[in-house]
């Protein structure tokens, strides 16, 4: 029997496909990535990888029956940092059901994103992002603050995205009421509260989280924020109020909209995002 996602579009599309083609030549730094990849609901990046290592068949079954959240968001975290910093790299598209031998030799778990650096593997999207910042200081703008305290604050909010925003995003996307697990209004409110908490921690003027220039925390959050349209398509709306409709929280939502607009218009974001129509069948599962 073919895997449940065998009929999905096999490669990146649109501007993302152009970026893939641009980085198809051999380089010493290689990004093994995938524009989609099945993931277990309600698991963190680390927990998903542990389960995939021990029970890959279970991962596929759970992904099929309970719904799928893409690790393409995690790939995009790494990909945007490479693009922002202008680091030369080779992009290798990975089909999750037909993984290249070169990836399996490098990382027997065959997970993406995996970065090949000096013929050695690195994985975990937030770890890779910080590594690129430290290993290539002469490329592009700095994406972590120079002050140690501010770097620590930045890491706190990156962790908030991983431990609070992403699980809430997943619960909302995969919610199906069985009469005993609350209502969609409750999970929507939970998700919106995480967005508000994240936004309240932003620099007052912005437009980015830490001020005038984007930082790693922005690129760790952006792939999920940019997919809020999924809730409009499947869940009756994300619930983010339009301009002037935020009530007592209008100042917070105004700052959110300013940040989101700034991220949507970053070249690195636009050129690592595939066409929306190809995401819909994946989220539909």
XYZ file of C-alpha atoms in Angstrom:
285
model
C 0.000 0.000 0.000
C 1.419 3.430 -0.905
C 2.054 5.933 1.928
C -0.899 8.234 2.727
C 0.867 11.245 1.187
C 2.101 9.572 -2.001
C -0.087 11.753 -4.200
C 1.049 15.086 -2.784
C 3.027 17.532 -4.886
C 6.643 16.334 -4.786
C 8.660 19.574 -4.815
C 8.613 23.185 -3.729
C 6.695 25.543 -6.010
C 6.591 29.217 -6.957
C 9.314 31.469 -5.584
C 10.506 28.675 -3.311
C 11.151 26.457 -6.354
C 13.230 29.242 -7.905
C 15.297 29.404 -4.707
C 15.763 25.630 -4.753
C 16.989 25.789 -8.357
C 19.342 28.638 -7.516
C 20.974 26.479 -4.835
C 21.139 23.173 -6.700
C 24.885 23.361 -7.390
C 27.356 21.550 -5.183
C 28.499 23.418 -2.060
C 30.328 22.287 1.054
C 27.339 23.316 3.193
C 24.261 21.254 2.368
C 20.693 21.731 3.586
C 18.596 18.577 3.445
C 15.064 19.862 3.478
C 11.546 19.184 2.322
C 8.685 21.460 1.426
C 6.456 19.031 3.320
C 7.061 16.203 5.765
C 4.653 14.261 8.021
C 4.764 15.033 11.707
C 3.043 13.691 14.795
C 0.367 15.979 16.304
C 1.017 17.746 19.578
C 4.682 16.760 19.722
C 7.559 19.156 19.961
C 10.363 19.074 17.402
C 12.486 16.934 19.751
C 9.722 14.549 20.831
C 8.634 13.979 17.238
C 12.176 13.072 16.236
C 12.553 10.619 19.122
C 9.334 8.841 18.213
C 10.225 8.800 14.532
C 13.528 7.132 15.412
C 11.944 4.372 17.479
C 8.571 3.901 15.740
C 8.540 5.351 12.208
C 5.497 3.303 11.176
C 3.536 4.657 14.145
C 4.437 8.195 13.096
C 3.021 7.656 9.615
C -0.175 6.061 10.971
C -0.733 8.826 13.510
C -0.053 11.482 10.904
C -2.595 9.940 8.579
C -5.393 9.380 11.071
C -4.983 12.329 13.412
C -3.925 15.001 10.967
C -0.603 16.438 9.941
C 1.376 19.490 10.911
C 4.281 20.129 8.623
C 7.893 20.106 9.539
C 8.173 22.379 6.499
C 7.733 25.179 9.037
C 10.812 23.897 10.849
C 12.688 23.649 7.554
C 11.731 27.214 6.716
C 13.251 28.408 9.986
C 16.643 27.144 8.812
C 16.159 28.099 5.194
C 15.290 31.734 5.886
C 18.386 32.178 8.060
C 20.593 30.839 5.258
C 18.946 33.265 2.850
C 19.063 36.226 5.240
C 22.769 35.773 5.869
C 23.650 35.049 2.257
C 25.569 31.891 3.148
C 26.444 29.686 0.137
C 24.682 26.324 0.422
C 23.297 23.456 -1.601
C 19.613 22.600 -1.232
C 18.621 18.932 -1.404
C 14.875 18.234 -1.559
C 13.968 15.172 0.507
C 10.934 13.040 -0.182
C 10.057 11.669 3.283
C 9.226 8.256 1.816
C 12.243 8.006 -0.523
C 15.126 9.555 1.377
C 18.464 9.878 -0.417
C 21.263 7.584 0.652
C 23.510 10.592 1.246
C 21.127 11.842 3.965
C 20.779 8.426 5.574
C 24.553 8.054 5.783
C 24.847 11.484 7.318
C 21.877 11.168 9.659
C 20.479 7.610 9.986
C 17.207 9.047 11.283
C 16.733 10.748 7.927
C 15.100 13.832 9.428
C 14.795 17.319 7.988
C 16.062 19.881 8.357
C 19.521 18.346 8.513
C 22.545 20.484 7.786
C 25.752 18.934 6.478
C 28.695 20.969 7.755
C 32.240 19.719 7.238
C 30.702 16.308 6.409
C 29.048 16.220 9.841
C 25.328 16.457 10.621
C 23.419 19.107 12.527
C 19.702 19.025 13.215
C 16.978 20.713 15.273
C 15.848 23.900 13.578
C 16.571 26.331 16.419
C 19.999 24.794 17.013
C 20.897 25.073 13.329
C 19.784 28.708 13.239
C 22.057 29.656 16.135
C 24.898 27.628 14.665
C 24.686 29.534 11.386
C 24.751 32.816 13.282
C 27.895 31.788 15.172
C 29.700 29.918 12.398
C 29.265 32.602 9.725
C 29.667 35.950 11.523
C 30.892 37.676 8.351
C 27.758 36.860 6.381
C 24.791 39.220 6.452
C 23.397 41.040 9.444
C 23.694 39.730 12.977
C 20.534 37.917 14.055
C 21.299 37.733 17.783
C 21.867 40.793 20.002
C 25.490 41.535 20.984
C 24.540 42.012 24.647
C 24.509 38.703 26.634
C 21.375 39.609 28.559
C 19.457 40.529 25.407
C 20.617 37.295 23.758
C 19.191 35.394 26.708
C 15.868 37.244 26.361
C 15.819 36.412 22.668
C 16.303 32.725 23.478
C 13.508 32.839 26.048
C 11.058 33.978 23.389
C 12.362 31.517 20.824
C 11.654 28.827 23.413
C 8.194 30.323 23.951
C 7.467 29.795 20.267
C 8.565 26.151 20.453
C 6.883 25.262 23.738
C 3.766 27.429 23.694
C 2.896 28.759 20.245
C 3.536 25.612 18.206
C 1.611 23.197 20.496
C -1.286 25.658 20.598
C -1.171 25.991 16.793
C -1.321 22.194 16.486
C -4.177 21.771 18.955
C -6.228 24.392 17.130
C -5.540 22.969 13.691
C -6.311 19.376 14.679
C -9.233 20.041 17.005
C -12.271 17.841 16.539
C -14.858 17.962 19.267
C -15.946 14.663 20.786
C -18.156 16.270 23.394
C -15.622 15.974 26.194
C -12.639 17.994 24.993
C -14.074 21.482 25.067
C -14.984 23.653 22.109
C -13.192 25.128 19.154
C -13.783 28.557 20.672
C -11.696 27.496 23.665
C -8.757 26.230 21.614
C -8.958 29.312 19.400
C -8.843 31.568 22.479
C -5.852 29.629 23.827
C -4.011 30.117 20.550
C -4.839 33.830 20.370
C -3.608 34.304 23.933
C -0.201 32.864 22.985
C 0.007 35.294 20.059
C -0.876 38.194 22.334
C 1.686 37.169 24.945
C 4.368 36.923 22.253
C 3.363 40.303 20.835
C 3.402 42.083 24.191
C 7.074 41.127 24.544
C 7.986 42.861 21.287
C 9.878 46.119 21.027
C 7.292 48.895 21.167
C 8.170 50.444 17.812
C 9.489 47.508 15.828
C 8.633 46.596 13.205
C 10.468 43.406 14.209
C 10.433 41.647 17.550
C 13.614 43.303 18.811
C 13.315 46.602 16.942
C 14.380 47.927 13.558
C 16.169 44.774 12.396
C 14.969 41.163 12.217
C 16.421 38.554 14.563
C 16.383 34.787 14.999
C 13.249 34.949 17.124
C 11.414 36.496 14.149
C 12.434 33.709 11.799
C 11.570 31.037 14.349
C 8.041 32.404 14.667
C 7.361 33.507 11.097
C 6.668 30.132 9.416
C 3.764 29.518 11.782
C 2.434 33.077 11.743
C 2.437 33.086 7.948
C 0.158 30.053 7.888
C -2.726 31.567 9.839
C -4.670 31.442 6.569
C -4.994 27.685 7.217
C -7.420 28.416 10.061
C -9.490 30.607 7.751
C -9.703 27.708 5.331
C -10.447 24.897 7.791
C -11.500 26.273 11.172
C -13.711 29.258 10.481
C -10.908 31.760 10.997
C -7.902 32.225 13.221
C -9.735 34.908 15.168
C -7.128 37.660 14.836
C -9.206 40.853 14.724
C -9.004 43.176 11.746
C -7.752 46.739 12.147
C -9.804 48.714 14.632
C -11.704 45.626 15.827
C -9.389 44.510 18.624
C -11.332 46.098 21.481
C -9.294 46.412 24.670
C -6.459 44.554 22.944
C -6.347 46.731 19.833
C -2.896 48.114 20.673
C -1.527 44.577 20.934
C -3.164 43.433 17.713
C -1.996 46.555 15.911
C 1.573 45.695 16.896
C 1.007 42.085 15.751
C -0.207 43.266 12.344
C 2.820 45.529 11.993
C 5.179 42.659 12.782
C 3.373 40.224 10.509
C 3.413 42.651 7.590
C 7.141 43.209 8.031
C 7.811 39.465 8.013
C 5.522 38.771 5.063
C 7.499 41.263 3.023
C 10.961 39.893 3.805
C 12.584 38.541 0.645
C 13.839 35.494 2.565
C 10.276 34.644 3.605
C 8.707 35.136 0.191
C 11.402 33.113 -1.571
C 11.159 30.107 0.761
C 7.369 29.748 0.704
C 5.618 27.454 -1.766
C 2.314 28.222 -3.436
C -0.635 28.026 -1.065
C -2.721 25.680 -3.197
C -0.249 22.849 -2.643
C -0.363 23.168 1.148
C -4.139 22.746 1.372
C -4.283 18.964 0.683
C -1.659 18.408 3.370
C -3.372 20.394 6.108
C -6.677 18.847 5.067
C -5.478 15.494 6.407
